[in-house]
Amino acid sequence: MFDDVAEKYDLTNDVLSLGQARLWRKEVAKAVDARPAQKVLDLAAGTATSSQPFVRAGAYVVPCDFSLGMLRVGKQRHPWMPFTAGDGTRLPFKNDTFDAVTISFGLRNIQDTDQALRELYRVTKPGGRVVICEFSHPTWAPFRTVYTEYLMRALPPTARAVSSNPEAYVYLAESIRAWPTQPELAARLQGAGWQKVAWRNLTGGVVALHRGIK
């Protein structure tokens, strides 16, 4: 599915998020706080648009994704980056490899969420950090109702106008509605071993930024 949307994926995200996607990426970059010479894993990196702030910070960044189509498009755009094909439930990295691991808008697309959180924990160095940016649940009930209506009614026709595979975005809308709440995801992070777990809502809870320390 993601192979089919790779070419226009970044454009589609900007349109469907009403321009908020760029703001969310900036908040992820602040939370990850990549430093020169640190190793950062960007899981579900797609075309590596999400990886660029870490590159600019001087970190060694590994964009990893399950979709070969996404990786091909990313390699065309950023040929110097070490793109790596990998399953989020069986990451192709040694224990204690990365100073920081992050995944944006990809965790809910991994079939076994808890195993993915354990794998991220495994490949992170002691004292390292995880940052998860994912669609979540608006905290204000009236806004939550409007947002749900947008997902199921406005998102598919908008996707048809800009995406190479609009049907994929119907699935994405459904997966967002079924995703755990902010406290539920925090509990699952703790269950995978992460400490000092916290989260911050962005855009009224449309997106939540979860953090933890190994």
PDB file of C-alpha atoms in Angstrom:
ATOM      1  CA  MET A   1       0.000   0.000   0.000  1.00  0.00           C
ATOM      2  CA  PHE A   2       2.700   2.486   0.972  1.00  0.00           C
ATOM      3  CA  ASP A   3       4.715   1.665  -2.149  1.00  0.00           C
ATOM      4  CA  ASP A   4       1.784   3.022  -4.171  1.00  0.00           C
ATOM      5  CA  VAL A   5       1.641   6.380  -2.380  1.00  0.00           C
ATOM      6  CA  ALA A   6       5.389   7.001  -2.082  1.00  0.00           C
ATOM      7  CA  GLU A   7       5.811   9.501  -4.903  1.00  0.00           C
ATOM      8  CA  LYS A   8       3.257  11.997  -3.570  1.00  0.00           C
ATOM      9  CA  TYR A   9       3.274  10.967   0.077  1.00  0.00           C
ATOM     10  CA  ASP A  10       4.826  14.149   1.483  1.00  0.00           C
ATOM     11  CA  LEU A  11       2.622  16.437  -0.604  1.00  0.00           C
ATOM     12  CA  THR A  12      -0.496  14.510   0.404  1.00  0.00           C
ATOM     13  CA  ASN A  13       0.405  14.723   4.084  1.00  0.00           C
ATOM     14  CA  ASP A  14       0.839  18.488   3.881  1.00  0.00           C
ATOM     15  CA  VAL A  15      -2.540  18.907   2.188  1.00  0.00           C
ATOM     16  CA  LEU A  16      -4.493  16.525   4.424  1.00  0.00           C
ATOM     17  CA  SER A  17      -3.030  17.971   7.628  1.00  0.00           C
ATOM     18  CA  LEU A  18      -3.873  21.512   6.465  1.00  0.00           C
ATOM     19  CA  GLY A  19      -0.193  22.393   6.724  1.00  0.00           C
ATOM     20  CA  GLN A  20       0.171  21.145  10.306  1.00  0.00           C
ATOM     21  CA  ALA A  21       2.543  18.311   9.353  1.00  0.00           C
ATOM     22  CA  ARG A  22       5.482  20.706   9.124  1.00  0.00           C
ATOM     23  CA  LEU A  23       4.752  22.081  12.586  1.00  0.00           C
ATOM     24  CA  TRP A  24       4.575  18.566  13.991  1.00  0.00           C
ATOM     25  CA  ARG A  25       7.952  17.694  12.438  1.00  0.00           C
ATOM     26  CA  LYS A  26       9.506  20.720  14.143  1.00  0.00           C
ATOM     27  CA  GLU A  27       8.175  19.566  17.513  1.00  0.00           C
ATOM     28  CA  VAL A  28       9.569  16.067  16.934  1.00  0.00           C
ATOM     29  CA  ALA A  29      12.987  17.551  16.137  1.00  0.00           C
ATOM     30  CA  LYS A  30      12.926  19.527  19.402  1.00  0.00           C
ATOM     31  CA  ALA A  31      11.949  16.451  21.417  1.00  0.00           C
ATOM     32  CA  VAL A  32      14.582  14.203  19.833  1.00  0.00           C
ATOM     33  CA  ASP A  33      17.203  16.918  20.363  1.00  0.00           C
ATOM     34  CA  ALA A  34      19.746  15.248  18.071  1.00  0.00           C
ATOM     35  CA  ARG A  35      23.357  16.237  18.641  1.00  0.00           C
ATOM     36  CA  PRO A  36      26.474  16.013  16.465  1.00  0.00           C
ATOM     37  CA  ALA A  37      27.888  12.465  16.231  1.00  0.00           C
ATOM     38  CA  GLN A  38      24.858  10.890  17.905  1.00  0.00           C
ATOM     39  CA  LYS A  39      23.186   7.940  16.192  1.00  0.00           C
ATOM     40  CA  VAL A  40      19.481   8.367  15.491  1.00  0.00           C
ATOM     41  CA  LEU A  41      17.080   5.739  14.161  1.00  0.00           C
ATOM     42  CA  ASP A  42      14.151   7.170  12.233  1.00  0.00           C
ATOM     43  CA  LEU A  43      11.759   4.238  11.964  1.00  0.00           C
ATOM     44  CA  ALA A  44       8.965   4.337   9.368  1.00  0.00           C
ATOM     45  CA  ALA A  45      10.975   7.161   7.836  1.00  0.00           C
ATOM     46  CA  GLY A  46       9.393   6.763   4.413  1.00  0.00           C
ATOM     47  CA  THR A  47      11.212   9.100   2.035  1.00  0.00           C
ATOM     48  CA  ALA A  48      13.283  10.511   4.952  1.00  0.00           C
ATOM     49  CA  THR A  49      11.602  13.911   5.033  1.00  0.00           C
ATOM     50  CA  SER A  50      11.265  13.353   8.788  1.00  0.00           C
ATOM     51  CA  SER A  51      15.003  12.577   9.032  1.00  0.00           C
ATOM     52  CA  GLN A  52      16.296  15.873   7.667  1.00  0.00           C
ATOM     53  CA  PRO A  53      16.151  17.913  10.923  1.00  0.00           C
ATOM     54  CA  PHE A  54      18.378  15.308  12.589  1.00  0.00           C
ATOM     55  CA  VAL A  55      20.800  15.436   9.664  1.00  0.00           C
ATOM     56  CA  ARG A  56      20.982  19.215   9.930  1.00  0.00           C
ATOM     57  CA  ALA A  57      21.752  18.852  13.642  1.00  0.00           C
ATOM     58  CA  GLY A  58      24.854  16.833  12.739  1.00  0.00           C
ATOM     59  CA  ALA A  59      23.627  13.412  13.838  1.00  0.00           C
ATOM     60  CA  TYR A  60      24.224  10.151  11.987  1.00  0.00           C
ATOM     61  CA  VAL A  61      20.695   9.211  10.933  1.00  0.00           C
ATOM     62  CA  VAL A  62      19.460   5.831   9.714  1.00  0.00           C
ATOM     63  CA  PRO A  63      16.101   6.067   7.900  1.00  0.00           C
ATOM     64  CA  CYS A  64      14.421   2.664   8.186  1.00  0.00           C
ATOM     65  CA  ASP A  65      11.156   1.579   6.581  1.00  0.00           C
ATOM     66  CA  PHE A  66       9.284  -1.584   5.607  1.00  0.00           C
ATOM     67  CA  SER A  67       8.190  -0.090   2.258  1.00  0.00           C
ATOM     68  CA  LEU A  68      10.761  -0.565  -0.495  1.00  0.00           C
ATOM     69  CA  GLY A  69       8.844   1.904  -2.647  1.00  0.00           C
ATOM     70  CA  MET A  70       9.248   4.605  -0.014  1.00  0.00           C
ATOM     71  CA  LEU A  71      12.944   3.808   0.345  1.00  0.00           C
ATOM     72  CA  ARG A  72      13.497   4.009  -3.412  1.00  0.00           C
ATOM     73  CA  VAL A  73      11.923   7.446  -3.629  1.00  0.00           C
ATOM     74  CA  GLY A  74      13.873   8.560  -0.572  1.00  0.00           C
ATOM     75  CA  LYS A  75      17.167   7.308  -2.013  1.00  0.00           C
ATOM     76  CA  GLN A  76      16.538   9.285  -5.187  1.00  0.00           C
ATOM     77  CA  ARG A  77      16.036  12.439  -3.151  1.00  0.00           C
ATOM     78  CA  HIS A  78      18.767  11.853  -0.550  1.00  0.00           C
ATOM     79  CA  PRO A  79      21.305   9.476  -2.140  1.00  0.00           C
ATOM     80  CA  TRP A  80      23.881   9.961   0.631  1.00  0.00           C
ATOM     81  CA  MET A  81      21.662   8.606   3.414  1.00  0.00           C
ATOM     82  CA  PRO A  82      21.935   5.009   4.709  1.00  0.00           C
ATOM     83  CA  PHE A  83      18.373   3.909   3.898  1.00  0.00           C
ATOM     84  CA  THR A  84      17.634   0.523   5.479  1.00  0.00           C
ATOM     85  CA  ALA A  85      14.767  -1.875   4.834  1.00  0.00           C
ATOM     86  CA  GLY A  86      13.440  -3.228   8.098  1.00  0.00           C
ATOM     87  CA  ASP A  87      10.459  -4.698   9.897  1.00  0.00           C
ATOM     88  CA  GLY A  88       9.553  -2.695  13.012  1.00  0.00           C
ATOM     89  CA  THR A  89       8.973  -5.923  14.952  1.00  0.00           C
ATOM     90  CA  ARG A  90      12.397  -7.369  13.987  1.00  0.00           C
ATOM     91  CA  LEU A  91      14.793  -4.479  13.532  1.00  0.00           C
ATOM     92  CA  PRO A  92      18.062  -5.297  11.708  1.00  0.00           C
ATOM     93  CA  PHE A  93      20.270  -3.610  14.318  1.00  0.00           C
ATOM     94  CA  LYS A  94      22.322  -4.761  17.300  1.00  0.00           C
ATOM     95  CA  ASN A  95      21.357  -4.116  20.893  1.00  0.00           C
ATOM     96  CA  ASP A  96      22.205  -0.682  22.348  1.00  0.00           C
ATOM     97  CA  THR A  97      23.015   0.945  19.001  1.00  0.00           C
ATOM     98  CA  PHE A  98      21.214   4.306  18.967  1.00  0.00           C
ATOM     99  CA  ASP A  99      21.263   7.384  21.174  1.00  0.00           C
ATOM    100  CA  ALA A 100      17.716   8.190  20.092  1.00  0.00           C
ATOM    101  CA  VAL A 101      14.951   6.353  18.273  1.00  0.00           C
ATOM    102  CA  THR A 102      11.895   7.980  16.791  1.00  0.00           C
ATOM    103  CA  ILE A 103       8.866   7.084  14.719  1.00  0.00           C
ATOM    104  CA  SER A 104       6.346   9.544  13.282  1.00  0.00           C
ATOM    105  CA  PHE A 105       2.934   8.446  12.047  1.00  0.00           C
ATOM    106  CA  GLY A 106       4.091   4.877  11.559  1.00  0.00           C
ATOM    107  CA  LEU A 107       3.613   3.029  14.829  1.00  0.00           C
ATOM    108  CA  ARG A 108      -0.092   2.418  14.249  1.00  0.00           C
ATOM    109  CA  ASN A 109       0.772   0.756  10.923  1.00  0.00           C
ATOM    110  CA  ILE A 110       2.929  -1.902  12.601  1.00  0.00           C
ATOM    111  CA  GLN A 111       0.778  -4.921  13.336  1.00  0.00           C
ATOM    112  CA  ASP A 112       2.264  -5.718  16.751  1.00  0.00           C
ATOM    113  CA  THR A 113       2.600  -2.366  18.530  1.00  0.00           C
ATOM    114  CA  ASP A 114       3.986  -3.810  21.753  1.00  0.00           C
ATOM    115  CA  GLN A 115       6.677  -5.790  19.960  1.00  0.00           C
ATOM    116  CA  ALA A 116       7.697  -2.661  18.038  1.00  0.00           C
ATOM    117  CA  LEU A 117       8.052  -0.735  21.300  1.00  0.00           C
ATOM    118  CA  ARG A 118      10.195  -3.554  22.705  1.00  0.00           C
ATOM    119  CA  GLU A 119      12.377  -3.551  19.592  1.00  0.00           C
ATOM    120  CA  LEU A 120      12.894   0.199  19.809  1.00  0.00           C
ATOM    121  CA  TYR A 121      13.898  -0.312  23.431  1.00  0.00           C
ATOM    122  CA  ARG A 122      16.331  -3.104  22.506  1.00  0.00           C
ATOM    123  CA  VAL A 123      18.261  -1.054  19.929  1.00  0.00           C
ATOM    124  CA  THR A 124      18.494   2.055  22.135  1.00  0.00           C
ATOM    125  CA  LYS A 125      21.552   2.680  24.297  1.00  0.00           C
ATOM    126  CA  PRO A 126      21.067   2.833  28.079  1.00  0.00           C
ATOM    127  CA  GLY A 127      20.085   6.414  28.856  1.00  0.00           C
ATOM    128  CA  GLY A 128      18.870   6.891  25.291  1.00  0.00           C
ATOM    129  CA  ARG A 129      15.451   8.238  24.368  1.00  0.00           C
ATOM    130  CA  VAL A 130      12.399   7.432  22.309  1.00  0.00           C
ATOM    131  CA  VAL A 131      10.087   9.977  20.679  1.00  0.00           C
ATOM    132  CA  ILE A 132       6.818   8.840  19.126  1.00  0.00           C
ATOM    133  CA  CYS A 133       4.674  11.227  17.114  1.00  0.00           C
ATOM    134  CA  GLU A 134       1.316   9.726  16.233  1.00  0.00           C
ATOM    135  CA  PHE A 135      -2.254  10.710  15.497  1.00  0.00           C
ATOM    136  CA  SER A 136      -4.297  10.555  18.665  1.00  0.00           C
ATOM    137  CA  HIS A 137      -7.585  11.692  20.195  1.00  0.00           C
ATOM    138  CA  PRO A 138      -8.588  15.362  20.542  1.00  0.00           C
ATOM    139  CA  THR A 139      -9.214  16.230  24.172  1.00  0.00           C
ATOM    140  CA  TRP A 140     -12.148  18.633  23.639  1.00  0.00           C
ATOM    141  CA  ALA A 141     -15.302  16.639  22.875  1.00  0.00           C
ATOM    142  CA  PRO A 142     -16.904  19.052  20.321  1.00  0.00           C
ATOM    143  CA  PHE A 143     -13.647  19.281  18.383  1.00  0.00           C
ATOM    144  CA  ARG A 144     -13.244  15.492  18.573  1.00  0.00           C
ATOM    145  CA  THR A 145     -16.620  15.073  16.858  1.00  0.00           C
ATOM    146  CA  VAL A 146     -15.709  17.507  14.071  1.00  0.00           C
ATOM    147  CA  TYR A 147     -12.323  15.852  13.622  1.00  0.00           C
ATOM    148  CA  THR A 148     -13.839  12.378  13.319  1.00  0.00           C
ATOM    149  CA  GLU A 149     -16.258  13.650  10.676  1.00  0.00           C
ATOM    150  CA  TYR A 150     -13.317  15.136   8.753  1.00  0.00           C
ATOM    151  CA  LEU A 151     -11.412  11.862   8.851  1.00  0.00           C
ATOM    152  CA  MET A 152     -14.223   9.732   7.486  1.00  0.00           C
ATOM    153  CA  ARG A 153     -15.920  12.193   5.121  1.00  0.00           C
ATOM    154  CA  ALA A 154     -13.480  14.858   3.973  1.00  0.00           C
ATOM    155  CA  LEU A 155     -10.217  12.930   3.985  1.00  0.00           C
ATOM    156  CA  PRO A 156     -10.995  10.339   1.252  1.00  0.00           C
ATOM    157  CA  PRO A 157     -12.198  12.862  -1.415  1.00  0.00           C
ATOM    158  CA  THR A 158      -9.296  15.173  -0.603  1.00  0.00           C
ATOM    159  CA  ALA A 159      -6.897  12.252  -0.968  1.00  0.00           C
ATOM    160  CA  ARG A 160      -8.424  11.411  -4.351  1.00  0.00           C
ATOM    161  CA  ALA A 161      -7.414  14.843  -5.568  1.00  0.00           C
ATOM    162  CA  VAL A 162      -3.755  14.667  -4.555  1.00  0.00           C
ATOM    163  CA  SER A 163      -2.759  11.038  -3.891  1.00  0.00           C
ATOM    164  CA  SER A 164      -1.734   8.263  -6.262  1.00  0.00           C
ATOM    165  CA  ASN A 165      -3.658   5.735  -4.118  1.00  0.00           C
ATOM    166  CA  PRO A 166      -6.591   7.421  -2.336  1.00  0.00           C
ATOM    167  CA  GLU A 167      -7.979   4.092  -1.061  1.00  0.00           C
ATOM    168  CA  ALA A 168      -4.938   3.848   1.197  1.00  0.00           C
ATOM    169  CA  TYR A 169      -6.090   6.952   3.026  1.00  0.00           C
ATOM    170  CA  VAL A 170      -9.445   5.385   3.853  1.00  0.00           C
ATOM    171  CA  TYR A 171      -7.470   2.742   5.743  1.00  0.00           C
ATOM    172  CA  LEU A 172      -5.386   5.450   7.405  1.00  0.00           C
ATOM    173  CA  ALA A 173      -8.518   7.254   8.603  1.00  0.00           C
ATOM    174  CA  GLU A 174      -9.884   4.049  10.103  1.00  0.00           C
ATOM    175  CA  SER A 175      -6.576   3.226  11.793  1.00  0.00           C
ATOM    176  CA  ILE A 176      -6.478   6.662  13.415  1.00  0.00           C
ATOM    177  CA  ARG A 177      -9.946   6.198  14.902  1.00  0.00           C
ATOM    178  CA  ALA A 178      -8.973   2.787  16.316  1.00  0.00           C
ATOM    179  CA  TRP A 179      -5.667   3.948  17.847  1.00  0.00           C
ATOM    180  CA  PRO A 180      -5.173   3.905  21.665  1.00  0.00           C
ATOM    181  CA  THR A 181      -5.687   7.076  23.678  1.00  0.00           C
ATOM    182  CA  GLN A 182      -2.728   9.061  24.982  1.00  0.00           C
ATOM    183  CA  PRO A 183      -2.720   7.386  28.451  1.00  0.00           C
ATOM    184  CA  GLU A 184      -3.169   3.942  26.888  1.00  0.00           C
ATOM    185  CA  LEU A 185      -0.126   4.381  24.631  1.00  0.00           C
ATOM    186  CA  ALA A 186       1.899   5.699  27.574  1.00  0.00           C
ATOM    187  CA  ALA A 187       1.044   2.536  29.521  1.00  0.00           C
ATOM    188  CA  ARG A 188       2.190   0.378  26.617  1.00  0.00           C
ATOM    189  CA  LEU A 189       5.500   2.241  26.479  1.00  0.00           C
ATOM    190  CA  GLN A 190       5.992   1.547  30.173  1.00  0.00           C
ATOM    191  CA  GLY A 191       5.111  -2.087  29.588  1.00  0.00           C
ATOM    192  CA  ALA A 192       7.911  -2.295  27.005  1.00  0.00           C
ATOM    193  CA  GLY A 193      10.416  -1.081  29.607  1.00  0.00           C
ATOM    194  CA  TRP A 194      10.594   2.663  28.929  1.00  0.00           C
ATOM    195  CA  GLN A 195      10.998   4.961  31.934  1.00  0.00           C
ATOM    196  CA  LYS A 196       9.932   8.582  32.602  1.00  0.00           C
ATOM    197  CA  VAL A 197       7.173   8.239  30.001  1.00  0.00           C
ATOM    198  CA  ALA A 198       5.284  11.434  29.238  1.00  0.00           C
ATOM    199  CA  TRP A 199       3.283  12.916  26.404  1.00  0.00           C
ATOM    200  CA  ARG A 200       2.287  16.292  25.033  1.00  0.00           C
ATOM    201  CA  ASN A 201      -0.729  17.036  22.849  1.00  0.00           C
ATOM    202  CA  LEU A 202      -0.301  18.948  19.603  1.00  0.00           C
ATOM    203  CA  THR A 203      -3.151  20.633  17.731  1.00  0.00           C
ATOM    204  CA  GLY A 204      -5.583  19.907  20.528  1.00  0.00           C
ATOM    205  CA  GLY A 205      -4.747  16.219  20.676  1.00  0.00           C
ATOM    206  CA  VAL A 206      -5.028  15.509  16.952  1.00  0.00           C
ATOM    207  CA  VAL A 207      -1.410  14.420  17.404  1.00  0.00           C
ATOM    208  CA  ALA A 208       0.391  13.334  20.573  1.00  0.00           C
ATOM    209  CA  LEU A 209       4.124  13.358  21.193  1.00  0.00           C
ATOM    210  CA  HIS A 210       5.169  10.546  23.566  1.00  0.00           C
ATOM    211  CA  ARG A 211       8.633  10.366  25.101  1.00  0.00           C
ATOM    212  CA  GLY A 212      10.565   7.905  27.220  1.00  0.00           C
ATOM    213  CA  ILE A 213      14.060   7.045  28.480  1.00  0.00           C
ATOM    214  CA  LYS A 214      15.815   3.661  28.567  1.00  0.00           C
TER     215      LYS A 214
END
